[in-house]
mmCIF file of C-alpha atoms in Angstrom:
data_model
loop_
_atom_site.group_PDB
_atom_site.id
_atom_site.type_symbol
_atom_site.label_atom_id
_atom_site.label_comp_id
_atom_site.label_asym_id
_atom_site.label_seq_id
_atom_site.Cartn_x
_atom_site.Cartn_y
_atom_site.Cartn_z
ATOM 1 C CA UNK A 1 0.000 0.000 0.000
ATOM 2 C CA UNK A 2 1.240 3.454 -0.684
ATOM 3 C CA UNK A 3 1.398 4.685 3.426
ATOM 4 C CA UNK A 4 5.138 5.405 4.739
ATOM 5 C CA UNK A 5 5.202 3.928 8.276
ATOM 6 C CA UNK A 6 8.386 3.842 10.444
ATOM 7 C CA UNK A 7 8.996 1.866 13.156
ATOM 8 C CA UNK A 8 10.829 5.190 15.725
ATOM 9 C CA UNK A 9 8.407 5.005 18.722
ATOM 10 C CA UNK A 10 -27.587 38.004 -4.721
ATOM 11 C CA UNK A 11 -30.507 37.762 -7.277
ATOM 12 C CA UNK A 12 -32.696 41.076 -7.602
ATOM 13 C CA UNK A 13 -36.590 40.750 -8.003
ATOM 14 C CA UNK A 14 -37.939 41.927 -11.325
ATOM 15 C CA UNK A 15 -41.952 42.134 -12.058
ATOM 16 C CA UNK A 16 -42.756 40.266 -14.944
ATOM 17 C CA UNK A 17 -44.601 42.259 -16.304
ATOM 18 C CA UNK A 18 -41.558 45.053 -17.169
ATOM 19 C CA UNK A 19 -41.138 48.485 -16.536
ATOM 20 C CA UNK A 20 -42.435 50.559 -19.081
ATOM 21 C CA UNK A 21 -39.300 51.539 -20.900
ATOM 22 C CA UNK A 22 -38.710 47.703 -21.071
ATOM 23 C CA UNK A 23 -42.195 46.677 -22.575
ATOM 24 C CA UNK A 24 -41.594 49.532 -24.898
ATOM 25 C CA UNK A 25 -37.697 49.217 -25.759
ATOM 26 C CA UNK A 26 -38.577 48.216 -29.369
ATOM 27 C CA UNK A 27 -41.482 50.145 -30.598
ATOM 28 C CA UNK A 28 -39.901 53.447 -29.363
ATOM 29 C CA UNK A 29 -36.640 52.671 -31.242
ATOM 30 C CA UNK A 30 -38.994 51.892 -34.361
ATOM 31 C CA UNK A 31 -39.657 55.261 -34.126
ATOM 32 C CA UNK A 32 -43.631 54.405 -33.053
ATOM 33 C CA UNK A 33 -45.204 56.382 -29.964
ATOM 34 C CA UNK A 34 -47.201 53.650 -27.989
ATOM 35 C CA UNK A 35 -50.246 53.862 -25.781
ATOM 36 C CA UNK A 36 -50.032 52.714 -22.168
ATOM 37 C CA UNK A 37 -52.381 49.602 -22.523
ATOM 38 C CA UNK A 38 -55.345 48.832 -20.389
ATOM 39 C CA UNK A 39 -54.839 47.741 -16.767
ATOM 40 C CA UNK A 40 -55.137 43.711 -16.674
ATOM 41 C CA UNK A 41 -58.881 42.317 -15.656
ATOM 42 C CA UNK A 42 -57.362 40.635 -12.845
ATOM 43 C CA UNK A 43 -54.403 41.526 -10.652
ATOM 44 C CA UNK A 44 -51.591 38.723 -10.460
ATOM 45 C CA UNK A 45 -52.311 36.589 -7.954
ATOM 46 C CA UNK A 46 -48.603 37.487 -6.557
ATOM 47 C CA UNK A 47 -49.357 41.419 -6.412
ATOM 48 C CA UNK A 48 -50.663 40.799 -3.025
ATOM 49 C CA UNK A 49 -48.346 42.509 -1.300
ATOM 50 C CA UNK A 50 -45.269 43.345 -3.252
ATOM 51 C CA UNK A 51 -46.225 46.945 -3.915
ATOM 52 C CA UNK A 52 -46.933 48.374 -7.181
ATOM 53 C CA UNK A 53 -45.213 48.729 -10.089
ATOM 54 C CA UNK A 54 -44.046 52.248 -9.437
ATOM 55 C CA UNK A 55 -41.618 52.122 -5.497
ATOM 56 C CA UNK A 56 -42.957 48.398 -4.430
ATOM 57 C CA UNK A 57 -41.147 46.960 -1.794
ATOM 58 C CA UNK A 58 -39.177 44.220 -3.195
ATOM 59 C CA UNK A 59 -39.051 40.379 -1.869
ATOM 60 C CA UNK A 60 -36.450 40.086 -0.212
ATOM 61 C CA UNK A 61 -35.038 37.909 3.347
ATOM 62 C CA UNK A 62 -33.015 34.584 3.068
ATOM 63 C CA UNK A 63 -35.734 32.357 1.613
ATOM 64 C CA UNK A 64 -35.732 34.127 -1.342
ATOM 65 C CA UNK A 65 -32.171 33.961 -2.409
ATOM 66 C CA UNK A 66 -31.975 30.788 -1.371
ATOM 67 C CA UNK A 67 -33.962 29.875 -3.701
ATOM 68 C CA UNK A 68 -33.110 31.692 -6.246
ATOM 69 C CA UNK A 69 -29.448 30.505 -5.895
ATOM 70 C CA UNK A 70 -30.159 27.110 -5.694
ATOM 71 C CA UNK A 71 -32.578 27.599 -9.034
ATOM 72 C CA UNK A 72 -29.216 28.736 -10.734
ATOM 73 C CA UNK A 73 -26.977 26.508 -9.415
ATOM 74 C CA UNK A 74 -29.127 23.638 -10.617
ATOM 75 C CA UNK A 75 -29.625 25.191 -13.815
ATOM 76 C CA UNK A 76 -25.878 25.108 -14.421
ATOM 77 C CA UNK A 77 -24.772 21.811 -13.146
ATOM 78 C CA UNK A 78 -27.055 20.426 -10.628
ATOM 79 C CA UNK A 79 -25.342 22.190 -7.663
ATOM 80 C CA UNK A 80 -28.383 22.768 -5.854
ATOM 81 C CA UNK A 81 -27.158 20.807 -2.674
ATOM 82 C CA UNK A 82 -23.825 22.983 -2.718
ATOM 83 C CA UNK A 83 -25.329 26.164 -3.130
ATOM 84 C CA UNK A 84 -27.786 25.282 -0.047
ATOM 85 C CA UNK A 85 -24.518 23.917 1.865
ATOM 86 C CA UNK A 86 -22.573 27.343 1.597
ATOM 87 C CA UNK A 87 -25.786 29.427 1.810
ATOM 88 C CA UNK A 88 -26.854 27.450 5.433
ATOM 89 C CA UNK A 89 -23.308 26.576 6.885
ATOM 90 C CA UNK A 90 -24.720 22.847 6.645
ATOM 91 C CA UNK A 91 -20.613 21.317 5.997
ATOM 92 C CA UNK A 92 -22.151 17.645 6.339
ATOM 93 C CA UNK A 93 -23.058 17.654 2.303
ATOM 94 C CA UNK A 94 -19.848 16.964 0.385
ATOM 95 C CA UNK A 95 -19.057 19.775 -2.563
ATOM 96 C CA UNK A 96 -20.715 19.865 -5.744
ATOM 97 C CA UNK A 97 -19.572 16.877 -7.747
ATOM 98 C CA UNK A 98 -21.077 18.294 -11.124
ATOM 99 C CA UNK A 99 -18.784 21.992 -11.012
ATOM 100 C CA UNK A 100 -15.196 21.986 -12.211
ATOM 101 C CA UNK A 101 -12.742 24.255 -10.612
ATOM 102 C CA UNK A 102 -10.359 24.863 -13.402
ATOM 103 C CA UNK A 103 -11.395 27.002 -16.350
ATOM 104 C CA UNK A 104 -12.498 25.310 -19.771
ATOM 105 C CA UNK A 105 -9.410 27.279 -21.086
ATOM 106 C CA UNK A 106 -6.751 25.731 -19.087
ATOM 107 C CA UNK A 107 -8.356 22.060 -18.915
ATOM 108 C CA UNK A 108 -5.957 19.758 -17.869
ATOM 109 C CA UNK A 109 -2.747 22.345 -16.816
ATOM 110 C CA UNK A 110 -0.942 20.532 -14.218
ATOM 111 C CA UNK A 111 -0.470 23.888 -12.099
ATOM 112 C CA UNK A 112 -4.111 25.388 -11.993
ATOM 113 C CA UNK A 113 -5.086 21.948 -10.506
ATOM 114 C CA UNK A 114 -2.568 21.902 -8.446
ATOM 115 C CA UNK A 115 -3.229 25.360 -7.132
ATOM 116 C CA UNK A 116 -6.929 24.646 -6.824
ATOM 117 C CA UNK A 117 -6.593 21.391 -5.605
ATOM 118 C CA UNK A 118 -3.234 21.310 -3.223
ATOM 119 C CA UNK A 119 -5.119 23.661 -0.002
ATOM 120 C CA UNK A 120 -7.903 20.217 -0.040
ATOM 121 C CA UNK A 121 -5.083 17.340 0.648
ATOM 122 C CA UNK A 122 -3.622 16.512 3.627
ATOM 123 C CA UNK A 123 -0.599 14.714 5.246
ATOM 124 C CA UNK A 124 -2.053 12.233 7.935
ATOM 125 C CA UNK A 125 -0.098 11.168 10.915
ATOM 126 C CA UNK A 126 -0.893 8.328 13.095
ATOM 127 C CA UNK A 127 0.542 6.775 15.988
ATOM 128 C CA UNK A 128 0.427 2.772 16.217
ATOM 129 C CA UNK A 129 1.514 0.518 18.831
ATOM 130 C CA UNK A 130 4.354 -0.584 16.627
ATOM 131 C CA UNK A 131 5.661 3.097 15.533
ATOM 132 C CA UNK A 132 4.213 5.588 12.969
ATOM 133 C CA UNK A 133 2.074 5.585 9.794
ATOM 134 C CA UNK A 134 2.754 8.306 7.075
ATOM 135 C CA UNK A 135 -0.262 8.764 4.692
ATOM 136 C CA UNK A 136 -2.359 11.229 2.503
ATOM 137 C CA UNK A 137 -6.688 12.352 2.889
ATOM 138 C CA UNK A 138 -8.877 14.830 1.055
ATOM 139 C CA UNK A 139 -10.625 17.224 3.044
ATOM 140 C CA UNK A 140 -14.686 16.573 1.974
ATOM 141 C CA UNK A 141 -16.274 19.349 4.026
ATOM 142 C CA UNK A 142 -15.608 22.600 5.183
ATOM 143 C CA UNK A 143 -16.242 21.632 8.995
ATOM 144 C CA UNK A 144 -12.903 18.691 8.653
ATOM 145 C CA UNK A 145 -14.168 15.871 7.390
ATOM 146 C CA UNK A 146 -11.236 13.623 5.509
ATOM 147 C CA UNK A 147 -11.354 10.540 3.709
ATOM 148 C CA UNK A 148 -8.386 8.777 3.814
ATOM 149 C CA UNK A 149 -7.405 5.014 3.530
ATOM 150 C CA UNK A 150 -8.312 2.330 6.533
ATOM 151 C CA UNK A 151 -4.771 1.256 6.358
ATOM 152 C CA UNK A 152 -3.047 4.626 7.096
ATOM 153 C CA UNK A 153 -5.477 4.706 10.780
ATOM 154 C CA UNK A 154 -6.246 0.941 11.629
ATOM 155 C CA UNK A 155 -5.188 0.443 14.696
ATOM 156 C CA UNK A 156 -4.125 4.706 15.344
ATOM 157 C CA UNK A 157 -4.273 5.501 19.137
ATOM 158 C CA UNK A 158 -4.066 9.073 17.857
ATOM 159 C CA UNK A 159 -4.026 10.862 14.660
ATOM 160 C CA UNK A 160 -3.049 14.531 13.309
ATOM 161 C CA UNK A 161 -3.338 16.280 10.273
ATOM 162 C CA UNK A 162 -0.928 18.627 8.230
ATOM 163 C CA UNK A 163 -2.772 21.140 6.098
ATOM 164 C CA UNK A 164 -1.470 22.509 2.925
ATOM 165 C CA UNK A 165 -0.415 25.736 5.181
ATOM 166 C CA UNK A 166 1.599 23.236 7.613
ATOM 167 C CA UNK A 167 -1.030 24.153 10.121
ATOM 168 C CA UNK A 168 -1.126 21.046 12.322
ATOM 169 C CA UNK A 169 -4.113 19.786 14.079
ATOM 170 C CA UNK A 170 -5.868 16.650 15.865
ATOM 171 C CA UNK A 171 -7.920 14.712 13.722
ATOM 172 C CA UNK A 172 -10.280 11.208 15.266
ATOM 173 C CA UNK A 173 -11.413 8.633 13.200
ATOM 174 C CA UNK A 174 -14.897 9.134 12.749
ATOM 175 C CA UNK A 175 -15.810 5.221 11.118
ATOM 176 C CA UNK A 176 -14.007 3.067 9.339
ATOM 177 C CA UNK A 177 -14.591 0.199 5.964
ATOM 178 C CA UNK A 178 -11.742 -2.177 5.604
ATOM 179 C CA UNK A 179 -13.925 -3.910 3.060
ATOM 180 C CA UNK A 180 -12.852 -0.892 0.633
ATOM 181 C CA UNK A 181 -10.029 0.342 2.679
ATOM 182 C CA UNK A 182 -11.402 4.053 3.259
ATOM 183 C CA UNK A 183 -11.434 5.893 6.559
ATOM 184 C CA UNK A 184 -13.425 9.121 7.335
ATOM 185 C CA UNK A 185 -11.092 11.631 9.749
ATOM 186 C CA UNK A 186 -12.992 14.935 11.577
ATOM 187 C CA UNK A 187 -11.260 17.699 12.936
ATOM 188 C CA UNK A 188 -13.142 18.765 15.580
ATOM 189 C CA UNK A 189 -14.440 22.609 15.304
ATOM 190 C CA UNK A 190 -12.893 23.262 12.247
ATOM 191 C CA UNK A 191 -14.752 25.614 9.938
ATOM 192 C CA UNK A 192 -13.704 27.091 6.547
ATOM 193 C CA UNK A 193 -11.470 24.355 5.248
ATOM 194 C CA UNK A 194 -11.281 23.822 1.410
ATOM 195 C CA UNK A 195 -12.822 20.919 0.478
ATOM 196 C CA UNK A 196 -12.463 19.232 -2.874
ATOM 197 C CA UNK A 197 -14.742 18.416 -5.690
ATOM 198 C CA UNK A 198 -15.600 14.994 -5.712
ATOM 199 C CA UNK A 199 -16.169 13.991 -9.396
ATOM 200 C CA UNK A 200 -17.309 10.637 -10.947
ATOM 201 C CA UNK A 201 -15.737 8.145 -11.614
ATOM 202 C CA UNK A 202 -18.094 6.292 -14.343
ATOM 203 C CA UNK A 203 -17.115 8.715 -16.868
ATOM 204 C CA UNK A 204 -13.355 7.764 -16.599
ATOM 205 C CA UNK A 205 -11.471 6.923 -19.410
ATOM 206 C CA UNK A 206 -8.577 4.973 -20.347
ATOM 207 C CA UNK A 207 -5.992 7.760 -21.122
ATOM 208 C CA UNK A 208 -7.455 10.682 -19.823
ATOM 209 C CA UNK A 209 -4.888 13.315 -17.665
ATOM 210 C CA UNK A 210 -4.892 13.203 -14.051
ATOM 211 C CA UNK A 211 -3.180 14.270 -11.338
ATOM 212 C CA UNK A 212 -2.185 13.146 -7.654
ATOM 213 C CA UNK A 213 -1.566 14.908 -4.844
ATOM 214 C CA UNK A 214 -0.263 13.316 -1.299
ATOM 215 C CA UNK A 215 2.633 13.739 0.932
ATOM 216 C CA UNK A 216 5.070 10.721 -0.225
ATOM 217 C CA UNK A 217 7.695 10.308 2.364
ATOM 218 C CA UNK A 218 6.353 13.060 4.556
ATOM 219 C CA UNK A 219 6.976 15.438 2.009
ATOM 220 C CA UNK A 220 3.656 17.147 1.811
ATOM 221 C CA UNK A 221 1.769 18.883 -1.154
ATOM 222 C CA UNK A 222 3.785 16.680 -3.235
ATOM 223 C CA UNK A 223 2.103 16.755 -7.098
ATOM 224 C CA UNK A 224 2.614 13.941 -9.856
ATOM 225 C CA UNK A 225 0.790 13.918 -13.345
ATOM 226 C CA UNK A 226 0.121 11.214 -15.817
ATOM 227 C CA UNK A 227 -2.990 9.245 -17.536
ATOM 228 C CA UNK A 228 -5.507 6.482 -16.103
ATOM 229 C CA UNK A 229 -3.810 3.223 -17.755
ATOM 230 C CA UNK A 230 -6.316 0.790 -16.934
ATOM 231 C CA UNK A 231 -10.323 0.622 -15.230
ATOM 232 C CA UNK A 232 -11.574 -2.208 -12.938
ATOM 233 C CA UNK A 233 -8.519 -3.717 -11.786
ATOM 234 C CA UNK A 234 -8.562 -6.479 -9.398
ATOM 235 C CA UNK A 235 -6.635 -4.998 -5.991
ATOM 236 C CA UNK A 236 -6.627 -7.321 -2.890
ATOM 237 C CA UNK A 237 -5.777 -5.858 0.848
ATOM 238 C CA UNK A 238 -5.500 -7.068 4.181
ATOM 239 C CA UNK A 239 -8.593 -6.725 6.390
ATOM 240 C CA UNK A 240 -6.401 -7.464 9.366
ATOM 241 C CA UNK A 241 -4.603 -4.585 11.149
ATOM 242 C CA UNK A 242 -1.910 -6.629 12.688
ATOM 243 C CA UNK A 243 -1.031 -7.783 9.221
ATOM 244 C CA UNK A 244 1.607 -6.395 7.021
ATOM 245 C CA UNK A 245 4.674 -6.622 5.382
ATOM 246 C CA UNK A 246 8.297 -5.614 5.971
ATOM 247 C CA UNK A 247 9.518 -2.993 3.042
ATOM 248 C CA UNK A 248 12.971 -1.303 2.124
ATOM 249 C CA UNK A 249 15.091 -0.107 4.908
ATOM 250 C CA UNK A 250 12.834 -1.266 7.379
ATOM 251 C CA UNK A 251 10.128 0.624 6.448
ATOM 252 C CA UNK A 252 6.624 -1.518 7.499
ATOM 253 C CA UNK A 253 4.183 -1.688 4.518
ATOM 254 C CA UNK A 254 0.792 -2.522 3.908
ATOM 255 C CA UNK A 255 0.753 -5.896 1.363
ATOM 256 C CA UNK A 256 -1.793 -5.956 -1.180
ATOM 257 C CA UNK A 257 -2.103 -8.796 -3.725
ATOM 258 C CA UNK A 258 -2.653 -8.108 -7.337
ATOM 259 C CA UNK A 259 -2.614 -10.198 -11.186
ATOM 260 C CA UNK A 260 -1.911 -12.694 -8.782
ATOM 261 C CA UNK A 261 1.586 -11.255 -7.258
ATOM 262 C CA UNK A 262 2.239 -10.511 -3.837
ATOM 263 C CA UNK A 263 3.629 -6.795 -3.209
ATOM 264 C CA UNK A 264 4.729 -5.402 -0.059
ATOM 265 C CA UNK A 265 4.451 -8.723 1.880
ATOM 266 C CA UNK A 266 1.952 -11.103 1.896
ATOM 267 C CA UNK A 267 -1.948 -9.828 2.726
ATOM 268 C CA UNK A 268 -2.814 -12.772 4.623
ATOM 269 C CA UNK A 269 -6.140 -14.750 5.047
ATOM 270 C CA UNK A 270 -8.227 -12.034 5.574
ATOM 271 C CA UNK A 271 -8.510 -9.831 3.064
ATOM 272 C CA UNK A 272 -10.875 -7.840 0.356
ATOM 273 C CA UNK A 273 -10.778 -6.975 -3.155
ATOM 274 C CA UNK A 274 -11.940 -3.934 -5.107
ATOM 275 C CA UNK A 275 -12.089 -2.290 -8.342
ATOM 276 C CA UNK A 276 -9.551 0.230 -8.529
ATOM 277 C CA UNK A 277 -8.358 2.743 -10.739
ATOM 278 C CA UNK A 278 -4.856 1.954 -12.443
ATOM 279 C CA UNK A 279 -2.172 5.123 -13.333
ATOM 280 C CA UNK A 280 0.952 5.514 -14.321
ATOM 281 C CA UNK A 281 1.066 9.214 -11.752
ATOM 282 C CA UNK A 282 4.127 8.602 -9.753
ATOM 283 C CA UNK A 283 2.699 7.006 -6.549
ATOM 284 C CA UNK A 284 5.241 6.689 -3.435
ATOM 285 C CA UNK A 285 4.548 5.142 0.228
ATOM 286 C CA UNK A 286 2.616 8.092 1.915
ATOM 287 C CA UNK A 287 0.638 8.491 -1.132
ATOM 288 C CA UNK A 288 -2.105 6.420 0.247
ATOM 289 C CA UNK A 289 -5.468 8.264 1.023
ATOM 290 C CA UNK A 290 -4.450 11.119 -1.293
ATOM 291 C CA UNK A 291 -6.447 12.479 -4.268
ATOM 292 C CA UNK A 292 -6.297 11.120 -7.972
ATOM 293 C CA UNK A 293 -7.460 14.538 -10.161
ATOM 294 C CA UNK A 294 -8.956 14.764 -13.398
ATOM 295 C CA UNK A 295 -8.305 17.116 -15.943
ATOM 296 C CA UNK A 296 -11.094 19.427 -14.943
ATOM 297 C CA UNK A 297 -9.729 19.675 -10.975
ATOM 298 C CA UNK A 298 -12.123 16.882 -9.657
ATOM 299 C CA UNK A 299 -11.318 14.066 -7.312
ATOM 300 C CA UNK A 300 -11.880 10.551 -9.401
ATOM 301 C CA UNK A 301 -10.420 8.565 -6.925
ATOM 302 C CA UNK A 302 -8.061 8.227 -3.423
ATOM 303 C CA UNK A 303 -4.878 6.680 -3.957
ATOM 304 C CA UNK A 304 -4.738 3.579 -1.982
ATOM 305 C CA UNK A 305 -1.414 1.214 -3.861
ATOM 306 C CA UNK A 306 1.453 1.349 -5.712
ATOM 307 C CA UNK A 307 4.168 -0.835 -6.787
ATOM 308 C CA UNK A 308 7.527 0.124 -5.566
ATOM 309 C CA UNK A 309 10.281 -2.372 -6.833
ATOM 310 C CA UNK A 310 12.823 -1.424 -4.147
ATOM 311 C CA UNK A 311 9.955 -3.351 -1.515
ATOM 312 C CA UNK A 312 11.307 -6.616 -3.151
ATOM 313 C CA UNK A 313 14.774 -5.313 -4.382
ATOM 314 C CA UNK A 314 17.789 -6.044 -1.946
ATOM 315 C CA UNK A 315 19.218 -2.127 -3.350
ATOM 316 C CA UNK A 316 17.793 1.288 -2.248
ATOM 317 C CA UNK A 317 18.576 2.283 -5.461
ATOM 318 C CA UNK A 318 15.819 0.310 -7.257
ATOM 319 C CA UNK A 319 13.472 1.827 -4.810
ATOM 320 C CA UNK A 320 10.587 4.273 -6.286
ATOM 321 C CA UNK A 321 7.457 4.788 -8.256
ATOM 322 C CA UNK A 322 7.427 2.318 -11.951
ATOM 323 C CA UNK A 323 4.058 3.875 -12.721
ATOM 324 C CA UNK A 324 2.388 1.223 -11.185
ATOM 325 C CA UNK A 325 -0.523 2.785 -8.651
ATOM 326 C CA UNK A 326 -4.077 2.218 -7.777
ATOM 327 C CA UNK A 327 -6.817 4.344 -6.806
ATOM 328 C CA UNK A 328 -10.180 3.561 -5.151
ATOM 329 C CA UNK A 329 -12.634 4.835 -7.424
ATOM 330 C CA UNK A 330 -14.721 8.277 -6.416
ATOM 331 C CA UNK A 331 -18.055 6.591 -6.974
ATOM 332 C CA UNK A 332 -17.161 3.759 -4.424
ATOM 333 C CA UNK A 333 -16.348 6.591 -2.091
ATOM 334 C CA UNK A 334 -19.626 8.976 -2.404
ATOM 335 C CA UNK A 335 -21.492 5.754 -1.523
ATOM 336 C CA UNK A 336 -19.491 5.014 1.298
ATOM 337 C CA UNK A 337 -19.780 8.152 3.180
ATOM 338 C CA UNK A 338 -23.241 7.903 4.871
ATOM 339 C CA UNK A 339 -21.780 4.632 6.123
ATOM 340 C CA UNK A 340 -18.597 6.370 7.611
ATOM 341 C CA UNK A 341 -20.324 9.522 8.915
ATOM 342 C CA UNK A 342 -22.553 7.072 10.929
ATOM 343 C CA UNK A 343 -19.752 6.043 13.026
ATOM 344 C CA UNK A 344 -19.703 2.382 11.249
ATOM 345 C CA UNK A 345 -16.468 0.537 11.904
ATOM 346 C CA UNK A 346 -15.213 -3.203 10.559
#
C-alpha cells in the first residue's frame, strides 16, 4: 500500500410584467409612440403585497435567495445541494460533484489543478503501537471531514493532520470500511477548510490526464501527473490490522495482492478486493489516502497502492514509483460516506 510507516516510537426581483421603458424598448426605437395599454382584468395573484409597479417593496429575506441561488446553481450543473450547503453553513453535504474548478481554457494544466486542488489534501499522521504511519486524505467538508485510507489509521491511538499551510491539528477517526479500505477523519471545530470536488468516476477513461496529490515520504503537497492506464482492476488488501509486510530499509508496509503477485508482503487470510483505478502518476509510500485529479480539478479517486520495486529489491537504489498505482474509485467513495459519517467501523 502506498502509506510510509516507520517503526521510531444576490438575485434582484424583477416584475414580470416590465417596466415601461422595457415593454416599450422596441417600438420606441422603431420610431412608433405607444399607448399605455389597459390595466389587466385581474391583478396577479402574486401582487398581493409586493407593492406596485411604481416604489414596491421588493421580496427580499433569506428564503428568497436561497432559492433563487439554488434555481441557478441547478440550472448550471445540478449544484443545488452545494449552493444550499454554503448558503446554510450545513458542511455535512460533500461539494458539488457536477462543477469543475479549473477554467475550460486551461483544462488539464498541471499547475491550476494543483493550485486549486493542493489547499484540499492533507498529510495524515498516526501513531500505532508498533511506531508511525505516514499517509495522505482529502478534506470533503468545510467543517474537517477527511477521507483517507483504513490502512493509514487501523489500529491509530491518535491521529493529526498537516494542512497545505503546515497548520497542524488533531484529527479522530470518525468510522471506518476495511472492506474498501477508506477511513473518514474529523477535525473537531474546524470551519472554513477547502474541500475538494468529488467527481465521478463512471465517466473515466482509459488515457485521460490526471493528477495526484499526497505527501510521499512526509513530504507534503507533493504533485505527480500522468494518464488512467487501466479501469476495474482487481486490488486485494489485508482486512487485518496486525497484518503487514516488511519494506525497504525497514520501512513496514501494507501488502496488497494483485494479477496474482504478492507486493509489499503477503496480505494474509483475511482480506478484500476492489475495483480500482490503475495510473501511471508517480505514486510513493505516503501516497495512500491522497487524491487522484482529473483534468477538470475533480477528485476521481483516493490513492490507496502502488508498486515500488525497491519493496522486493535487496538495493535502495531500485526503490521508487514504476508507474504502477491504484486508486479507489470516487463513486465507491460517495457511496461510502453515509456509512462512515454514521460512526460504522469493521
Amino acid at each position: 500500500m502506498t502509506e510510509s510507516t516507520r517503526r521510531s516510537g444576490g438575485h434582484e426581483y424583477e416584475h414580470p410584467q416590465g417596466t415601461p421603458a422595457q415593454q416599450y424598448a422596441a417600438p420606441r426605437a422603431a420610431g412608433v409612440h405607444p399607448a399605455w395599454p389597459p390595466p389587466p382584468a385581474h391583478a396577479p395573484a402574486h401582487a398581493a403585497g409586493t407593492g406596485s409597479r411604481r416604489g414596491g417593496k421588493r421580496p427580499s429575506g433569506p428564503v428568497t435567495l436561497l432559492a433563487a441561488v439554488a434555481l441557478v446553481a441547478a440550472a448550471v450543473g445540478g449544484g443545488t445541494a452545494y449552493a444550499f450547503q454554503q448558503l446554510t453553513g450545513d458542511d455535512s453535504t460533500t461539494t458539488d460533484t457536477a462543477t469543475p474548478v479549473v477554467a475550460a481554457g486551461k483544462k488539464g494544466d498541471v499547475a491550476n489543478i494543483a493550485a486549486a486542488l493542493t489547499p484540499s489534501v492533507v498529510e495524515v499522521n498516526a501513531s500505532l503501537a508498533t511506531g508511525s504511519s505516514t499517509g495522505s486524505g482529502v478534506i470533503v467538508s468545510s467543517g474537517g471531514e477527511i477521507i483517507t485510507n483504513n490502512h493509514v489509521v487501523s489500529g491509530a491511538s491518535s491521529v493529526k493532520v498537516r494542512t497545505s499551510d503546515g497548520t497542524s491539528r488533531t484529527a479522530r477517526v470518525v468510522g471506518t470500511d476495511s472492506s474498501k479500505d477508506l477511513a473518514l477523519l474529523k477535525i473537531d471545530g474546524a470551519s472554513g477548510l477547502k474541500a475538494a470536488p468529488l467527481g465521478t468516476s463512471s465517466g473515466v477513461q482509459v488515457g485521460d490526464t490526471v493528477v495526484a496529490i499526497g505527501s510521499p515520504e512526509g513530504l507534503t503537497s507533493t504533485v505527480t501527473s500522468g494518464i488512467v492506464s487501466a479501469l476495474d482492476r482487481d486490488v486485494t488488501v489485508s482486512t487485518d490490522e496486525g497484518q503487514s509486510g516488511q519494506g525497504q530499509g525497514g520501512d513496514e508496509q501494507w501488502p496488497f495482492r494483485f494479477g496474482g503477485r504478492e507486493f509489499n508482503g503477503d496480505p494474509g487470510s483475511s482480506t478484500t478486493t476492489y475495483k480500482a483505478i490503475q495510473t501511471d502518476a508517480s505514486l510513493n509510500p505516503g501516497n495512500s489516502g491522497g487524491a487522484l485529479i482529473d483534468a477538470s480539478g475533480r477528485v476521481i479517486g483516493i490513492n490507496s497502492a502502488m508498486y515500488s520495486s525497491g519493496s522486493q529489491a535487496s538495493s535502495s537504489s531500485d526503490a521508487g514509483s514504476i508507474g504502477l498505482g491504484f486508486a479507489i474509485p470516487v463513486d465507491t467513495v460517495k457511496a461510502d460516506l453515509a456509512k462512515l459519517r454514521s460512526g460504522s467501523t469493521g
